[in-house]
Tab-separated table of C-alpha atoms in Angstrom:
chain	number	residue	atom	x	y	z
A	1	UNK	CA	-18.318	-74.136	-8.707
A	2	UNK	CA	-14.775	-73.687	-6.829
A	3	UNK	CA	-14.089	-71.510	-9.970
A	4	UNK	CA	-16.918	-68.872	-9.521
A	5	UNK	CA	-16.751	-69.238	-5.537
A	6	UNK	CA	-12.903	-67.911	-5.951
A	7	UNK	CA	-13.788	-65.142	-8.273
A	8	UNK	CA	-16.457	-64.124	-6.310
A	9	UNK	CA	-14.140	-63.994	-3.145
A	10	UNK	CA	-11.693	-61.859	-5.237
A	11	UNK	CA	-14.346	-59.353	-6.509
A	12	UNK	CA	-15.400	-59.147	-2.588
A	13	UNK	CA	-11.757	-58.752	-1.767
A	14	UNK	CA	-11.664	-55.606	-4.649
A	15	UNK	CA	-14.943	-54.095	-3.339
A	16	UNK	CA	-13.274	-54.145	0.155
A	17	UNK	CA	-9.837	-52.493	-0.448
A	18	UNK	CA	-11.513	-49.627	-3.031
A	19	UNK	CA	-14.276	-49.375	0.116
A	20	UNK	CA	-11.148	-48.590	2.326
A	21	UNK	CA	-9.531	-46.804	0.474
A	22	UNK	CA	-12.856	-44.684	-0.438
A	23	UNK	CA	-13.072	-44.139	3.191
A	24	UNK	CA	-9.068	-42.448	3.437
A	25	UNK	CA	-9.258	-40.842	0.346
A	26	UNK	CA	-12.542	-39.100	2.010
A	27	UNK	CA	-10.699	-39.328	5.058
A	28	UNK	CA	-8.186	-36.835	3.755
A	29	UNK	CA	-10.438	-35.178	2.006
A	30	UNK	CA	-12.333	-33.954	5.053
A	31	UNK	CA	-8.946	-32.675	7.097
A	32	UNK	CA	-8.280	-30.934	3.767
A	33	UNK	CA	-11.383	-29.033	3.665
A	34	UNK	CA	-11.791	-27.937	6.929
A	35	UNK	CA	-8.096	-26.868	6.890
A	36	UNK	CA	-9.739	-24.794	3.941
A	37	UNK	CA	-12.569	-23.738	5.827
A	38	UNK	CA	-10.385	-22.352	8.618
A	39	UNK	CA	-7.325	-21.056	6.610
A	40	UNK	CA	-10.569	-18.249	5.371
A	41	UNK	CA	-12.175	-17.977	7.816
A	42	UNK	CA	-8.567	-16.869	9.503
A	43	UNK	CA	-8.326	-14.895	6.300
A	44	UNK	CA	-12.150	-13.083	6.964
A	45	UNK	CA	-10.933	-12.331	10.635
A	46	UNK	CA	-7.725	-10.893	9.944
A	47	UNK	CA	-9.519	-8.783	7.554
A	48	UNK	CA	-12.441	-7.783	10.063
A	49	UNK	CA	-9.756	-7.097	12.615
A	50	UNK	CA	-7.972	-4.365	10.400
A	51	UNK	CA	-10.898	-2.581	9.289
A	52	UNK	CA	-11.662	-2.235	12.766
A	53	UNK	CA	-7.810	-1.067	13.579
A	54	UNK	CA	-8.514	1.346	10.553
A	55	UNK	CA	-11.392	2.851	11.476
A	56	UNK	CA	-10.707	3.352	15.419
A	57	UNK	CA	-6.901	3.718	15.410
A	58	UNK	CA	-4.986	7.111	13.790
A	59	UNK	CA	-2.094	5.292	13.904
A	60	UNK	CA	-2.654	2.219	12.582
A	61	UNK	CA	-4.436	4.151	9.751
A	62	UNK	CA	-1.054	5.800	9.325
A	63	UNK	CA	1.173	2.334	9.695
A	64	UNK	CA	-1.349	1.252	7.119
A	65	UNK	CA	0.056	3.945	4.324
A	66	UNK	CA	3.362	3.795	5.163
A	67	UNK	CA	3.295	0.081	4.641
A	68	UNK	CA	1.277	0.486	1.249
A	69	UNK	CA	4.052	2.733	0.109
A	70	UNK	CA	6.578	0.987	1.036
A	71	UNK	CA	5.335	-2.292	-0.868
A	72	UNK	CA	4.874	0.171	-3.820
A	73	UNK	CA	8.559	1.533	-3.805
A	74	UNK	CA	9.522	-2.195	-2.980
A	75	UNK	CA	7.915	-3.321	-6.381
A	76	UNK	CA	8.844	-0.689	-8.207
A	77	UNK	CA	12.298	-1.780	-9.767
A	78	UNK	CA	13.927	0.848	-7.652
A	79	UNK	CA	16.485	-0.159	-5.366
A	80	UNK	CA	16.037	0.552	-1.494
A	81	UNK	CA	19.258	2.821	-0.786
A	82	UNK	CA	20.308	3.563	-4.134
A	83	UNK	CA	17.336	5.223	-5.380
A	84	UNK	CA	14.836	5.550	-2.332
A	85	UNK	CA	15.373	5.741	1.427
A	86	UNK	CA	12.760	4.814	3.708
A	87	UNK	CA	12.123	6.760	7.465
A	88	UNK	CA	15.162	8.845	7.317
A	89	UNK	CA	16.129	11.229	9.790
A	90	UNK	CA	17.890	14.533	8.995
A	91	UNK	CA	18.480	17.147	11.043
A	92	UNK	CA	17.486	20.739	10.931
A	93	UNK	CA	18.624	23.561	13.070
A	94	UNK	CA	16.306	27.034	13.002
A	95	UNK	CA	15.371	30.116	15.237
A	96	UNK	CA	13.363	27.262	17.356
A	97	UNK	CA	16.146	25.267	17.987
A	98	UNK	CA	17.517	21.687	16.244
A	99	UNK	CA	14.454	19.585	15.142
A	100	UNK	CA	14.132	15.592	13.606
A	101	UNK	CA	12.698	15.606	10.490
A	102	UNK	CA	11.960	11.697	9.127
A	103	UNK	CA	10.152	11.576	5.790
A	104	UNK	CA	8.064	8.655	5.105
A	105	UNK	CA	10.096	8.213	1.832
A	106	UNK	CA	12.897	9.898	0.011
A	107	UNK	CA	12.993	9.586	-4.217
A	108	UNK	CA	16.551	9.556	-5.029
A	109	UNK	CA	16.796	11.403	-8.608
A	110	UNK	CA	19.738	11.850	-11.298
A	111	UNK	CA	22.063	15.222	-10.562
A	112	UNK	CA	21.202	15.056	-6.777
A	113	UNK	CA	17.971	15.897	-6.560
A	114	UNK	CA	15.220	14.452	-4.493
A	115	UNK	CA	11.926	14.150	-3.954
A	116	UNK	CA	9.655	13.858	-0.676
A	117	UNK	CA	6.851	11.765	0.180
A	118	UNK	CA	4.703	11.300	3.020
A	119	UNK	CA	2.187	9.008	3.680
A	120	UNK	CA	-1.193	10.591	5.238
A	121	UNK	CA	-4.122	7.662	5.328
A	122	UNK	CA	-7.900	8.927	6.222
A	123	UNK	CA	-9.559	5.720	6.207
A	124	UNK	CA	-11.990	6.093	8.860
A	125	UNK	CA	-13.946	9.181	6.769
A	126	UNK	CA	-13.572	7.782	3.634
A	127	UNK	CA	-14.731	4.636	4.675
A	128	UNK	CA	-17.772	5.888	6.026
A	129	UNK	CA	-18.278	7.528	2.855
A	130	UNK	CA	-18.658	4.000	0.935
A	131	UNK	CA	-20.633	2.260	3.418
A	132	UNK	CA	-23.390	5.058	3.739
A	133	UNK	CA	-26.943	5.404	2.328
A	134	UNK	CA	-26.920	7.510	-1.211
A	135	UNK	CA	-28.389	9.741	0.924
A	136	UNK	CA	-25.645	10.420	3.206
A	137	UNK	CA	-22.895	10.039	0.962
A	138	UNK	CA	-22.513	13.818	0.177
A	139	UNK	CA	-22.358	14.402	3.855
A	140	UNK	CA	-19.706	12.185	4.253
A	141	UNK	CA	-17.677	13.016	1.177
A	142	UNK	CA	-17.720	16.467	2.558
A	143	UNK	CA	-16.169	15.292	5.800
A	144	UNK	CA	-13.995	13.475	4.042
A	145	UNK	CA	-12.498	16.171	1.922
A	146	UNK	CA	-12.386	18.442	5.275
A	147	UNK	CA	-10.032	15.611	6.944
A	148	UNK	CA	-7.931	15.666	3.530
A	149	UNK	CA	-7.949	19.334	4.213
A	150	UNK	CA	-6.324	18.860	7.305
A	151	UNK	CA	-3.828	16.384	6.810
A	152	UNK	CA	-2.305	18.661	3.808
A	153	UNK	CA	-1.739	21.751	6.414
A	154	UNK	CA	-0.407	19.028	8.940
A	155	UNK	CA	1.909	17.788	6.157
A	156	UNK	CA	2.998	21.425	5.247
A	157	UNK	CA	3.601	22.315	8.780
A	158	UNK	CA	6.643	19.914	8.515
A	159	UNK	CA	8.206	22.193	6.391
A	160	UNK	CA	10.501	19.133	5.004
A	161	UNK	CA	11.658	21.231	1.808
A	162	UNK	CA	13.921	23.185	5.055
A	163	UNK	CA	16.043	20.062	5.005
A	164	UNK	CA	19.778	21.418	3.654
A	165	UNK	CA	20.525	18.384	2.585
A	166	UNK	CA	18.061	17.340	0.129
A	167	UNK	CA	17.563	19.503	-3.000
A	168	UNK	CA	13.949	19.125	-3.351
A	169	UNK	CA	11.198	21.722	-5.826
A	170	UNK	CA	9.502	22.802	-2.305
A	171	UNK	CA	6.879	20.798	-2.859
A	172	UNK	CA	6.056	17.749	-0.416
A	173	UNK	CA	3.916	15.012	-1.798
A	174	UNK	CA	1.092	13.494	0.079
A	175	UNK	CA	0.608	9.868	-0.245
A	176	UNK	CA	-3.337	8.526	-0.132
A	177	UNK	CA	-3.292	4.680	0.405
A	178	UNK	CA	-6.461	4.545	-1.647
A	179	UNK	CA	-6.275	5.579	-5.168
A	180	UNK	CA	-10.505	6.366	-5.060
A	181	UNK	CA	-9.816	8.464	-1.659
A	182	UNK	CA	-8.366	10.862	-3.457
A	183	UNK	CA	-11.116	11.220	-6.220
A	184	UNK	CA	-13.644	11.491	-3.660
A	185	UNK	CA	-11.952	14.573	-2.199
A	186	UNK	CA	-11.556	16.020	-4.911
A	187	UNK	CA	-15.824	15.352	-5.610
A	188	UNK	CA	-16.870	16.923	-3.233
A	189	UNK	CA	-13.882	19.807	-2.728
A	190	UNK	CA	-13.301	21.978	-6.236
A	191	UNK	CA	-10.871	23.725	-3.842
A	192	UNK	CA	-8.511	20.907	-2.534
A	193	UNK	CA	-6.254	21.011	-5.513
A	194	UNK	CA	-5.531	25.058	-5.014
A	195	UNK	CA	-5.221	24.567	-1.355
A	196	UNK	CA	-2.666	22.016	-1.617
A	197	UNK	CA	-0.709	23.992	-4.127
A	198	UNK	CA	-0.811	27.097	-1.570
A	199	UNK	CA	0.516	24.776	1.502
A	200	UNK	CA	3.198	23.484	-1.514
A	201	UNK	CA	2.169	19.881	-1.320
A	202	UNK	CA	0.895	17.464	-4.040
A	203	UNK	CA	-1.898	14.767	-3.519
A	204	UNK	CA	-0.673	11.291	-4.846
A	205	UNK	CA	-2.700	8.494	-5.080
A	206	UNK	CA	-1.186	4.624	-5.525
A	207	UNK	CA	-1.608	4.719	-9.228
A	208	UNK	CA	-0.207	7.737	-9.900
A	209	UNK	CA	2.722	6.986	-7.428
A	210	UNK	CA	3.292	4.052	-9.880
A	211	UNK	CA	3.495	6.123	-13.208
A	212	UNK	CA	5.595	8.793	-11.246
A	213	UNK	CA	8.286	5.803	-10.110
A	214	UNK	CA	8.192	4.711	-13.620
A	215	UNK	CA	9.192	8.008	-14.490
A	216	UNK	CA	12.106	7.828	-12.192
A	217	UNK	CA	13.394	4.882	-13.333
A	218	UNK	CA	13.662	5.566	-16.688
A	219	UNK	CA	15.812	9.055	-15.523
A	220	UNK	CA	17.984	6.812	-14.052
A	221	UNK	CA	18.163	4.505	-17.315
A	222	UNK	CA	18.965	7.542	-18.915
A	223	UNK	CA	21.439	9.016	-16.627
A	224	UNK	CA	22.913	5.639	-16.608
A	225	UNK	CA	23.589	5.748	-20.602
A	226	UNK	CA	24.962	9.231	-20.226
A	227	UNK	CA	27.414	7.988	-17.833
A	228	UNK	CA	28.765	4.792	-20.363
A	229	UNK	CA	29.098	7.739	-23.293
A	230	UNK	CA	31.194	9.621	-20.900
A	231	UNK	CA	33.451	6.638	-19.851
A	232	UNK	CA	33.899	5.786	-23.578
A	233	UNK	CA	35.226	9.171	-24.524
């Protein structure tokens, strides 16, 4: 009788400490998942918050591309420096006067030679484009098109091919944050293609910006080889 009495104290004395230490382990378990449940729902706001910025603000719109291609060239394999330069300023003196002129991005290329980009992000348009009715979706593919429009003559206004100091092929390219932005445009404007050529700038979209930096790289491979075949003869 003392026997089972003592086991039966022991098994109590189990069910107790895996009871309390149910309860932490739950405990813990809790703080975890709220700290979960608030970590997205930080996530969900943050998001809200720059859609909003997007769609009422030009200029975060515009901080918004510049930052997208600058975590492109960043990821590219391409050096900062060496092979790109981001937000330089040159300077260029005409019949107007001297005049800043600070590229989003500069594409540093074998043989001195360089290449342009700018970043130009139309959210708000193209955003209303995906969140209206099928019915409405011409109209506002049509708008948005119009606002590409405008941002190429903006772009070609800067006349950045002026700068002496770059040797670019006159051509500026426009960076779209959004590689589908620039599909749509092109939807619902046959003309945007010839337009941009006219104003000498070329559309670029994230994907193609990627393939295109590939490109560069592997000029710089090459030029790189060249250079070793020199130095051994």
């Amino acid at each position: 009788k003392e026997q089972l009495q003592r086991e039966l104290t022991i098994l109590k004395e189990n069910i107790d400490s895996q009871k309390e230490l149910s309860t932490k382990n739950f405990g813990k378990f809790e703080v975890e998942f709220q700290h979960l449940v608030n970590l997205s729902k930080g996530i969900g706001e943050e998001a809200d918050n720059l859609t909003k910025a997007l769609k009422g603000d030009s200029k975060t719109q515009g901080d918004y591309g510049e930052m997208k291609l600058r975590m492109l060239l960043e990821n590219s394999g391409l050096e900062e420096n060496v092979h790109y330069r981001l937000q330089e300023n040159f300077t260029v003196t005409d019949e107007d006067g001297v005049k800043n002129k600070r590229p989003d991005a500069v594409i540093y290329l074998p043989q001195k030679r360089h290449i342009i980009i700018d970043s130009k992000f139309s959210f708000r348009e193209y955003d209303n484009y995906c969140s209206a009715d099928i019915s409405k979706r011409e109209e506002f593919g049509k708008k948005h098109s119009r606002n590409l429009k405008e941002r190429i003559k903006e772009l070609s206004e800067t006349k950045y091919h002026e700068i002496d100091k770059l040797t670019t092929p006159d051509i500026t390219f426009l960076f779209l944050g959004i590689d589908d932005a620039l599909n749509v445009g092109l939807k619902y404007d046959n003309d945007l293609l010839t337009f941009a050529t006219k104003k000498q700038i070329a559309l670029i979209s994230p994907s193609q910006l990627h393939i295109s930096i590939k490109m560069v790289e592997n000029l710089w491979r090459i030029d790189g080889q060249k250079e070793s075949v020199f130095m051994v003869y």
